[in-house]
Amino acid sequence: MPQQVRGVVSLKKGDPVSVETIVIPDPGPGEAVVAVQACGVCHTDLHYREGGINDEFPFLLGHEAAGIVEAVGEGVTDVAPGDFVILNWRAVCGNCRACRRGEPWYCFTTHNAAQKMTLTSGQELSAALGIGAFVEKTLVHAGQCTKVNPAAKPEVAGLLGCGVMAGIGAAINTGKVGRGDSIAVIGCGGVGNAAIAGARLAGASTIIAVDIDDTKLAWAKDFGATHTVNSRHGDPVEQVRELTGGFGTDVVVEAVGRPETYRQAFFMRDLAGTVVLVGVPTPQMTVELPLLEIFGRGGALKSSWYGDCLPSRDFPMLIDLHLQGRLPLEKFVTEKIGLDDVEKAFHRMEGGEVLRSVVIL
Ligand code: APR
Ligand code: ZN
Ligand code: ZN
């Protein structure tokens, strides 16, 4: 029988979000219903509300979540009722061009639930990133559920579902930072600080945090930055070069998503180094670079989708490392809030006051 639960919906572009009654169908073939325990507030939720992603209102927001599987549909074997899972928005298909060549983290046709959740009027909801998790229960594709050690707290585990995984993965999976390497991270919000935590985990010996806000730089130190650079106090490229014997770093993670910070990243890396863009630009942004420098500096200019993560590989591993005390995921949780507080959390996020607000259900 379909269930009725409470969830946070963006009904109309730009309007404050509201808590509505949501109808959750029983899971069909390949689907699962998950009782959400915690869901972080991400910039992407705000972008949906502002019409910045697409116009398919109304949206059921929230996508950075952990919870307990309540029911599964026909043919689901990987997860079962009672499992503690982190939701992911890239359930790989196993069949597309990327999957077939053994690079499933690039999967081009990821899975979502086939059925729609609706309002009580019957109007279909667009689930944010194919999840929709500011809601007591949600319907997803079973491949979007990754089982992890239930000893982890839901508010901490859920963060791996989006921004924190994007940052850690940008450093480790995309940037391939390793023992003894140097890395600079531009933009030390939730994503950038996760890249710093990831770089420390991977054994980077020089970790330079770059931001325009001293509070963020203090947080970055706490996550493992060995040096900090405030771009307001002089050219950040020069400052990073000074800290690296004049060379620049092996890897630069750009976690802002702006042309000026991308240019800084480009010139901040050492010869044959790697630039990783994980910050998300807007459609209007362009960047101009000397082609000779692109050639002459060698190395790699990469983008990182969701930290190039493979949820089935990365989520359980990162939760285990967290439980061993090697990855302080709890430090990303600035505040715990209720379903009714999401609009307020958006304002705090815009003000740059939080790393993550997490809705507890
Ligand atoms: N130079 C350096 N740092 C900057 C600059 C700049 N010119 N402009 C902004 N920043 C810093 C901010 O001070 C802040 O600390 O970048 C950080 C951005 O952090 P958040 O706003 O918290 O964003 P976050 O959640 O970390 O996401 C970063 O990744 O997933 C994408 O859409 C997301 O583009 C965004 C990026
Ligand atoms: Zn695929
Ligand atoms: Zn997100």
Short mmCIF file of C-alpha atoms and ligand atoms in Angstrom, two decimals:
data_model
loop_
_atom_site.label_atom_id
_atom_site.label_comp_id
_atom_site.label_asym_id
_atom_site.label_seq_id
_atom_site.Cartn_x
_atom_site.Cartn_y
_atom_site.Cartn_z
CA MET A 1 0.00 0.00 0.00
CA PRO A 2 1.33 3.48 -0.85
CA GLN A 3 2.40 5.40 2.26
CA GLN A 4 2.00 9.06 3.15
CA VAL A 5 4.95 10.85 4.79
CA ARG A 6 6.25 14.39 5.34
CA GLY A 7 8.84 15.88 2.99
CA VAL A 8 10.43 19.17 1.89
CA VAL A 9 9.24 20.38 -1.51
CA SER A 10 10.13 23.29 -3.77
CA LEU A 11 6.79 24.07 -5.45
CA LYS A 12 7.71 27.16 -7.43
CA LYS A 13 10.94 28.76 -8.64
CA GLY A 14 12.48 31.03 -6.00
CA ASP A 15 9.73 30.49 -3.41
CA PRO A 16 10.65 29.31 0.08
CA VAL A 17 10.44 25.53 0.40
CA SER A 18 7.54 23.95 2.31
CA VAL A 19 6.84 20.70 4.12
CA GLU A 20 4.17 18.72 2.25
CA THR A 21 2.55 15.29 2.42
CA ILE A 22 4.30 12.95 0.01
CA VAL A 23 2.90 9.70 -1.37
CA ILE A 24 5.47 6.87 -1.58
CA PRO A 25 4.54 3.92 -3.82
CA ASP A 26 5.46 0.38 -2.84
CA PRO A 27 8.80 -0.60 -4.41
CA GLY A 28 8.49 -2.05 -7.91
CA PRO A 29 11.05 -4.34 -9.60
CA GLY A 30 14.58 -3.18 -8.80
CA GLU A 31 13.39 -0.49 -6.38
CA ALA A 32 13.67 0.06 -2.61
CA VAL A 33 11.88 2.14 0.00
CA VAL A 34 14.29 3.61 2.55
CA ALA A 35 13.40 5.13 5.92
CA VAL A 36 15.64 8.20 5.90
CA GLN A 37 17.48 8.89 9.17
CA ALA A 38 19.58 11.90 8.18
CA CYS A 39 20.07 14.09 5.11
CA GLY A 40 22.59 16.92 4.61
CA VAL A 41 21.69 20.24 3.00
CA CYS A 42 23.71 20.75 -0.21
CA HIS A 43 24.11 23.73 -2.59
CA THR A 44 22.46 21.66 -5.30
CA ASP A 45 19.19 21.61 -3.32
CA LEU A 46 19.23 25.38 -3.33
CA HIS A 47 20.06 25.41 -7.07
CA TYR A 48 16.95 23.28 -7.71
CA ARG A 49 14.80 25.72 -5.72
CA GLU A 50 16.20 28.62 -7.76
CA GLY A 51 15.43 26.88 -11.05
CA GLY A 52 19.16 26.57 -11.77
CA ILE A 53 19.05 22.85 -12.63
CA ASN A 54 15.84 22.55 -14.68
CA ASP A 55 12.20 23.67 -14.67
CA GLU A 56 10.61 20.37 -13.68
CA PHE A 57 8.90 21.70 -10.53
CA PRO A 58 7.79 20.57 -7.99
CA PHE A 59 11.01 19.12 -6.61
CA LEU A 60 11.35 16.81 -3.63
CA LEU A 61 14.66 18.09 -2.25
CA GLY A 62 17.51 16.39 -0.35
CA HIS A 63 20.02 13.86 -1.67
CA GLU A 64 22.82 13.44 0.89
CA ALA A 65 21.32 10.76 3.06
CA ALA A 66 21.58 7.59 5.10
CA GLY A 67 18.81 5.36 6.38
CA ILE A 68 17.39 1.88 6.81
CA VAL A 69 15.96 -0.16 3.94
CA GLU A 70 12.28 -0.78 4.70
CA ALA A 71 11.15 -2.79 1.68
CA VAL A 72 12.56 -3.97 -1.63
CA GLY A 73 10.88 -4.84 -4.93
CA GLU A 74 11.12 -7.90 -7.12
CA GLY A 75 14.61 -9.01 -8.13
CA VAL A 76 16.51 -6.97 -5.54
CA THR A 77 19.30 -9.07 -4.02
CA ASP A 78 22.06 -6.62 -3.02
CA VAL A 79 20.15 -5.02 -0.15
CA ALA A 80 17.41 -6.26 2.18
CA PRO A 81 15.02 -4.75 4.73
CA GLY A 82 16.93 -3.68 7.84
CA ASP A 83 20.19 -2.81 6.03
CA PHE A 84 21.86 0.48 6.95
CA VAL A 85 22.61 2.24 3.66
CA ILE A 86 24.01 5.46 2.21
CA LEU A 87 22.06 6.72 -0.81
CA ASN A 88 23.99 7.56 -3.97
CA TRP A 89 22.96 9.44 -7.10
CA ARG A 90 25.04 7.41 -9.53
CA ALA A 91 23.77 3.82 -9.47
CA VAL A 92 25.92 2.37 -12.23
CA CYS A 93 24.28 0.37 -15.03
CA GLY A 94 27.03 -2.15 -15.81
CA ASN A 95 26.20 -1.98 -19.52
CA CYS A 96 27.02 1.40 -21.03
CA ARG A 97 30.21 2.33 -22.91
CA ALA A 98 31.97 3.48 -19.71
CA CYS A 99 30.92 0.44 -17.68
CA ARG A 100 31.92 -1.95 -20.45
CA ARG A 101 35.42 -0.54 -20.67
CA GLY A 102 35.87 -1.01 -16.92
CA GLU A 103 35.38 2.60 -15.82
CA PRO A 104 31.98 2.39 -14.12
CA TRP A 105 32.51 5.59 -12.09
CA TYR A 106 31.91 7.40 -15.41
CA CYS A 107 28.69 5.42 -16.08
CA PHE A 108 26.67 7.32 -18.70
CA THR A 109 23.23 5.81 -17.94
CA THR A 110 22.90 5.61 -14.16
CA HIS A 111 19.71 4.17 -12.64
CA ASN A 112 16.86 5.86 -10.73
CA ALA A 113 13.51 4.51 -9.50
CA ALA A 114 11.07 3.95 -12.37
CA GLN A 115 8.01 5.02 -10.35
CA LYS A 116 7.42 8.58 -9.17
CA MET A 117 6.66 9.88 -5.70
CA THR A 118 3.74 12.32 -5.78
CA LEU A 119 1.88 14.99 -3.83
CA THR A 120 -1.55 13.94 -2.45
CA SER A 121 -3.08 15.67 -5.52
CA GLY A 122 -1.37 13.03 -7.65
CA GLN A 123 1.09 15.56 -9.10
CA GLU A 124 4.42 13.84 -9.77
CA LEU A 125 7.52 15.06 -7.95
CA SER A 126 10.98 15.42 -9.48
CA ALA A 127 13.37 13.93 -6.95
CA ALA A 128 16.56 15.96 -6.45
CA LEU A 129 19.41 14.09 -8.16
CA GLY A 130 17.04 11.13 -8.52
CA ILE A 131 16.86 10.71 -4.72
CA GLY A 132 14.65 13.20 -2.79
CA ALA A 133 15.56 12.58 0.84
CA PHE A 134 14.30 15.46 3.01
CA VAL A 135 11.44 13.07 3.65
CA GLU A 136 10.63 10.38 6.20
CA LYS A 137 10.74 7.65 3.55
CA THR A 138 11.91 7.73 -0.05
CA LEU A 139 11.70 5.50 -3.11
CA VAL A 140 14.95 4.85 -4.99
CA HIS A 141 16.53 2.34 -7.33
CA ALA A 142 18.06 -0.43 -5.21
CA GLY A 143 21.44 0.34 -6.83
CA GLN A 144 21.25 3.74 -5.15
CA CYS A 145 21.53 2.01 -1.75
CA THR A 146 25.02 1.12 -0.56
CA LYS A 147 25.25 -0.98 2.57
CA VAL A 148 27.81 0.23 5.13
CA ASN A 149 28.80 -0.60 8.72
CA PRO A 150 25.78 0.37 10.90
CA ALA A 151 28.11 1.48 13.70
CA ALA A 152 28.48 4.82 11.85
CA LYS A 153 26.09 7.60 12.85
CA PRO A 154 23.50 8.38 10.12
CA GLU A 155 24.21 12.14 10.11
CA VAL A 156 27.86 11.41 9.42
CA ALA A 157 27.39 8.54 6.97
CA GLY A 158 24.86 10.44 4.85
CA LEU A 159 27.40 13.14 4.03
CA LEU A 160 29.35 10.66 1.91
CA GLY A 161 26.31 10.61 -0.39
CA CYS A 162 27.34 13.88 -2.08
CA GLY A 163 29.64 16.81 -1.22
CA VAL A 164 32.07 15.09 1.10
CA MET A 165 32.52 12.17 -1.32
CA ALA A 166 32.99 14.66 -4.17
CA GLY A 167 35.82 16.36 -2.26
CA ILE A 168 37.56 13.23 -1.01
CA GLY A 169 37.24 11.64 -4.45
CA ALA A 170 38.52 14.76 -6.24
CA ALA A 171 41.78 14.42 -4.30
CA ILE A 172 42.14 10.63 -4.19
CA ASN A 173 40.28 9.20 -7.21
CA THR A 174 40.60 12.00 -9.77
CA GLY A 175 43.78 13.76 -8.59
CA LYS A 176 45.39 10.46 -7.54
CA VAL A 177 47.21 12.26 -4.74
CA GLY A 178 49.42 9.85 -2.82
CA ARG A 179 52.09 9.49 -0.13
CA GLY A 180 54.57 12.34 -0.14
CA ASP A 181 52.72 14.41 -2.77
CA SER A 182 51.90 18.10 -2.52
CA ILE A 183 48.40 19.41 -3.10
CA ALA A 184 46.67 22.80 -3.05
CA VAL A 185 42.93 23.06 -2.52
CA ILE A 186 41.19 26.27 -3.64
CA GLY A 187 37.92 26.90 -1.78
CA CYS A 188 37.60 25.36 1.66
CA GLY A 189 33.86 24.82 2.07
CA GLY A 190 32.46 21.33 2.60
CA VAL A 191 33.88 20.06 -0.69
CA GLY A 192 37.34 21.61 -0.36
CA ASN A 193 37.77 20.54 3.24
CA ALA A 194 36.79 17.01 2.26
CA ALA A 195 39.53 17.13 -0.39
CA ILE A 196 41.96 18.18 2.36
CA ALA A 197 40.81 15.33 4.63
CA GLY A 198 41.18 12.94 1.67
CA ALA A 199 44.68 14.19 0.87
CA ARG A 200 45.75 13.68 4.46
CA LEU A 201 44.27 10.16 4.44
CA ALA A 202 46.22 9.39 1.26
CA GLY A 203 49.49 10.55 2.84
CA ALA A 204 50.10 13.88 1.07
CA SER A 205 52.93 15.65 2.89
CA THR A 206 52.19 19.24 1.80
CA ILE A 207 48.54 20.28 1.89
CA ILE A 208 47.92 23.96 1.10
CA ALA A 209 44.46 25.38 1.78
CA VAL A 210 43.50 28.46 -0.27
CA ASP A 211 40.45 30.59 0.53
CA ILE A 212 39.40 34.22 0.97
CA ASP A 213 37.90 33.62 4.42
CA ASP A 214 40.10 33.11 7.48
CA THR A 215 37.39 31.12 9.29
CA LYS A 216 37.40 28.57 6.45
CA LEU A 217 41.19 28.45 6.56
CA ALA A 218 41.06 27.69 10.29
CA TRP A 219 38.66 24.82 9.57
CA ALA A 220 41.01 23.61 6.83
CA LYS A 221 43.89 23.39 9.34
CA ASP A 222 41.69 21.23 11.50
CA PHE A 223 41.07 18.85 8.57
CA GLY A 224 44.79 18.50 7.86
CA ALA A 225 46.06 21.50 5.89
CA THR A 226 49.78 21.98 6.56
CA HIS A 227 49.72 25.56 5.20
CA THR A 228 47.05 28.17 4.51
CA VAL A 229 46.91 30.94 1.93
CA ASN A 230 44.42 33.80 2.01
CA SER A 231 43.94 35.01 -1.60
CA ARG A 232 42.95 38.44 -0.31
CA HIS A 233 46.48 38.93 0.99
CA GLY A 234 48.48 38.72 -2.23
CA ASP A 235 48.54 36.53 -5.33
CA PRO A 236 47.68 32.96 -4.26
CA VAL A 237 49.73 31.49 -7.13
CA GLU A 238 52.88 33.24 -5.89
CA GLN A 239 52.14 32.24 -2.30
CA VAL A 240 51.75 28.56 -3.24
CA ARG A 241 54.94 28.65 -5.32
CA GLU A 242 56.83 30.11 -2.36
CA LEU A 243 55.63 27.26 -0.18
CA THR A 244 56.80 24.64 -2.71
CA GLY A 245 60.34 25.69 -3.54
CA GLY A 246 59.11 27.83 -6.46
CA PHE A 247 57.50 24.88 -8.28
CA GLY A 248 53.79 24.66 -7.42
CA THR A 249 52.00 21.56 -6.21
CA ASP A 250 51.65 18.11 -7.78
CA VAL A 251 47.86 18.35 -7.62
CA VAL A 252 45.48 21.33 -7.39
CA VAL A 253 41.81 20.81 -6.54
CA GLU A 254 39.56 23.70 -7.61
CA ALA A 255 36.52 23.53 -5.31
CA VAL A 256 34.93 26.89 -6.10
CA GLY A 257 33.88 26.62 -9.75
CA ARG A 258 34.86 30.07 -11.07
CA PRO A 259 37.07 31.17 -14.00
CA GLU A 260 39.48 33.16 -11.80
CA THR A 261 40.05 30.31 -9.39
CA TYR A 262 40.42 27.85 -12.29
CA ARG A 263 43.16 30.07 -13.76
CA GLN A 264 44.87 30.14 -10.37
CA ALA A 265 44.67 26.35 -10.22
CA PHE A 266 46.18 26.08 -13.69
CA PHE A 267 49.21 28.20 -12.80
CA MET A 268 49.56 26.87 -9.25
CA ARG A 269 50.54 23.31 -10.17
CA ASP A 270 54.01 21.98 -10.84
CA LEU A 271 55.09 20.86 -14.33
CA ALA A 272 53.27 17.65 -15.32
CA GLY A 273 50.91 18.16 -12.39
CA THR A 274 47.17 17.62 -12.31
CA VAL A 275 44.36 20.17 -12.03
CA VAL A 276 41.04 18.79 -10.78
CA LEU A 277 37.87 20.86 -11.24
CA VAL A 278 35.21 19.75 -8.73
CA GLY A 279 33.54 23.14 -8.18
CA VAL A 280 30.53 23.52 -10.48
CA PRO A 281 30.55 26.55 -12.83
CA THR A 282 27.45 28.27 -14.27
CA PRO A 283 26.63 28.09 -18.01
CA GLN A 284 27.80 31.69 -18.60
CA MET A 285 31.37 31.15 -17.37
CA THR A 286 34.29 30.86 -19.80
CA VAL A 287 38.02 30.64 -19.30
CA GLU A 288 40.87 31.78 -21.55
CA LEU A 289 44.34 30.27 -21.22
CA PRO A 290 47.52 30.48 -23.34
CA LEU A 291 47.49 27.33 -25.47
CA LEU A 292 51.28 27.16 -25.31
CA GLU A 293 51.09 26.94 -21.51
CA ILE A 294 48.54 24.12 -21.74
CA PHE A 295 50.99 22.25 -23.94
CA GLY A 296 54.18 23.29 -22.18
CA ARG A 297 53.07 22.47 -18.66
CA GLY A 298 52.00 18.95 -19.58
CA GLY A 299 50.18 16.88 -17.00
CA ALA A 300 46.42 16.67 -16.84
CA LEU A 301 43.40 18.97 -16.65
CA LYS A 302 40.57 16.84 -15.23
CA SER A 303 37.03 17.23 -14.01
CA SER A 304 35.70 15.20 -11.13
CA TRP A 305 32.09 13.99 -11.29
CA TYR A 306 30.95 13.07 -7.78
CA GLY A 307 34.60 12.51 -6.90
CA ASP A 308 34.75 9.83 -9.64
CA CYS A 309 33.49 7.57 -6.90
CA LEU A 310 32.20 4.04 -7.15
CA PRO A 311 29.75 3.94 -4.23
CA SER A 312 30.00 0.16 -3.76
CA ARG A 313 33.78 0.44 -3.48
CA ASP A 314 34.25 3.79 -1.75
CA PHE A 315 31.39 4.19 0.76
CA PRO A 316 32.06 1.07 2.88
CA MET A 317 35.83 1.70 2.78
CA LEU A 318 35.52 5.35 3.88
CA ILE A 319 33.04 4.47 6.64
CA ASP A 320 35.46 1.80 7.93
CA LEU A 321 38.33 4.31 7.94
CA HIS A 322 36.08 6.80 9.74
CA LEU A 323 35.21 4.20 12.38
CA GLN A 324 38.94 3.56 12.87
CA GLY A 325 39.38 7.26 13.66
CA ARG A 326 41.27 8.03 10.45
CA LEU A 327 38.66 10.22 8.73
CA PRO A 328 36.92 12.82 10.94
CA LEU A 329 33.63 12.97 9.03
CA GLU A 330 31.83 14.20 12.17
CA LYS A 331 33.60 17.56 11.83
CA PHE A 332 31.55 18.37 8.72
CA VAL A 333 28.31 18.43 10.73
CA THR A 334 27.92 22.05 11.85
CA GLU A 335 24.32 21.70 13.02
CA LYS A 336 21.48 19.18 13.25
CA ILE A 337 18.06 20.49 12.22
CA GLY A 338 14.49 19.32 11.55
CA LEU A 339 12.51 19.06 8.30
CA ASP A 340 10.95 22.46 8.99
CA ASP A 341 14.33 24.18 9.14
CA VAL A 342 15.60 23.59 5.58
CA GLU A 343 14.75 27.10 4.34
CA LYS A 344 16.66 28.61 7.28
CA ALA A 345 19.58 26.28 6.54
CA PHE A 346 19.68 27.59 2.93
CA HIS A 347 20.15 31.12 4.28
CA ARG A 348 22.94 30.04 6.62
CA MET A 349 24.59 28.24 3.70
CA GLU A 350 24.40 31.35 1.52
CA GLY A 351 25.99 33.30 4.36
CA GLY A 352 28.91 30.82 4.41
CA GLU A 353 28.30 30.06 8.09
CA VAL A 354 28.17 26.27 7.90
CA LEU A 355 30.02 23.31 6.46
CA ARG A 356 26.90 21.16 6.60
CA SER A 357 23.46 21.45 8.19
CA VAL A 358 22.00 17.96 8.54
CA VAL A 359 18.28 17.19 8.77
CA ILE A 360 17.59 14.47 11.34
CA LEU A 361 14.42 12.43 10.86
N1 APR B 1 39.16 32.18 -3.93
C1 APR B 1 39.25 31.26 -2.94
N2 APR B 1 38.18 30.76 -2.29
C2 APR B 1 36.97 31.22 -2.63
C3 APR B 1 36.80 32.19 -3.64
C4 APR B 1 37.96 32.68 -4.30
N3 APR B 1 37.89 33.60 -5.26
N4 APR B 1 35.48 32.45 -3.74
C5 APR B 1 34.85 31.67 -2.83
N5 APR B 1 35.76 30.94 -2.15
C6 APR B 1 35.53 29.98 -1.07
C7 APR B 1 34.49 30.40 -0.05
O1 APR B 1 35.01 31.29 0.91
C8 APR B 1 34.08 29.06 0.55
O2 APR B 1 34.88 28.71 1.66
O3 APR B 1 35.05 28.78 -1.61
C9 APR B 1 34.34 28.07 -0.60
C10 APR B 1 33.08 27.49 -1.19
O4 APR B 1 32.48 26.74 -0.21
P1 APR B 1 30.92 26.46 -0.10
O5 APR B 1 30.18 27.67 -0.56
O6 APR B 1 30.67 25.91 1.25
O7 APR B 1 30.67 25.35 -1.22
P2 APR B 1 30.91 23.76 -1.20
O8 APR B 1 29.72 23.08 -0.64
O9 APR B 1 32.24 23.44 -0.61
O10 APR B 1 30.94 23.49 -2.76
C11 APR B 1 31.97 24.03 -3.57
O11 APR B 1 31.58 22.46 -5.34
O12 APR B 1 29.88 20.95 -5.57
C12 APR B 1 30.33 22.19 -5.92
O13 APR B 1 28.33 23.46 -6.34
C13 APR B 1 29.42 23.30 -5.47
O14 APR B 1 30.53 24.85 -6.83
C14 APR B 1 30.36 24.44 -5.51
C15 APR B 1 31.67 23.83 -5.02
ZN ZN B 2 27.04 2.33 -17.10
ZN ZN B 3 24.86 17.55 -3.33
#
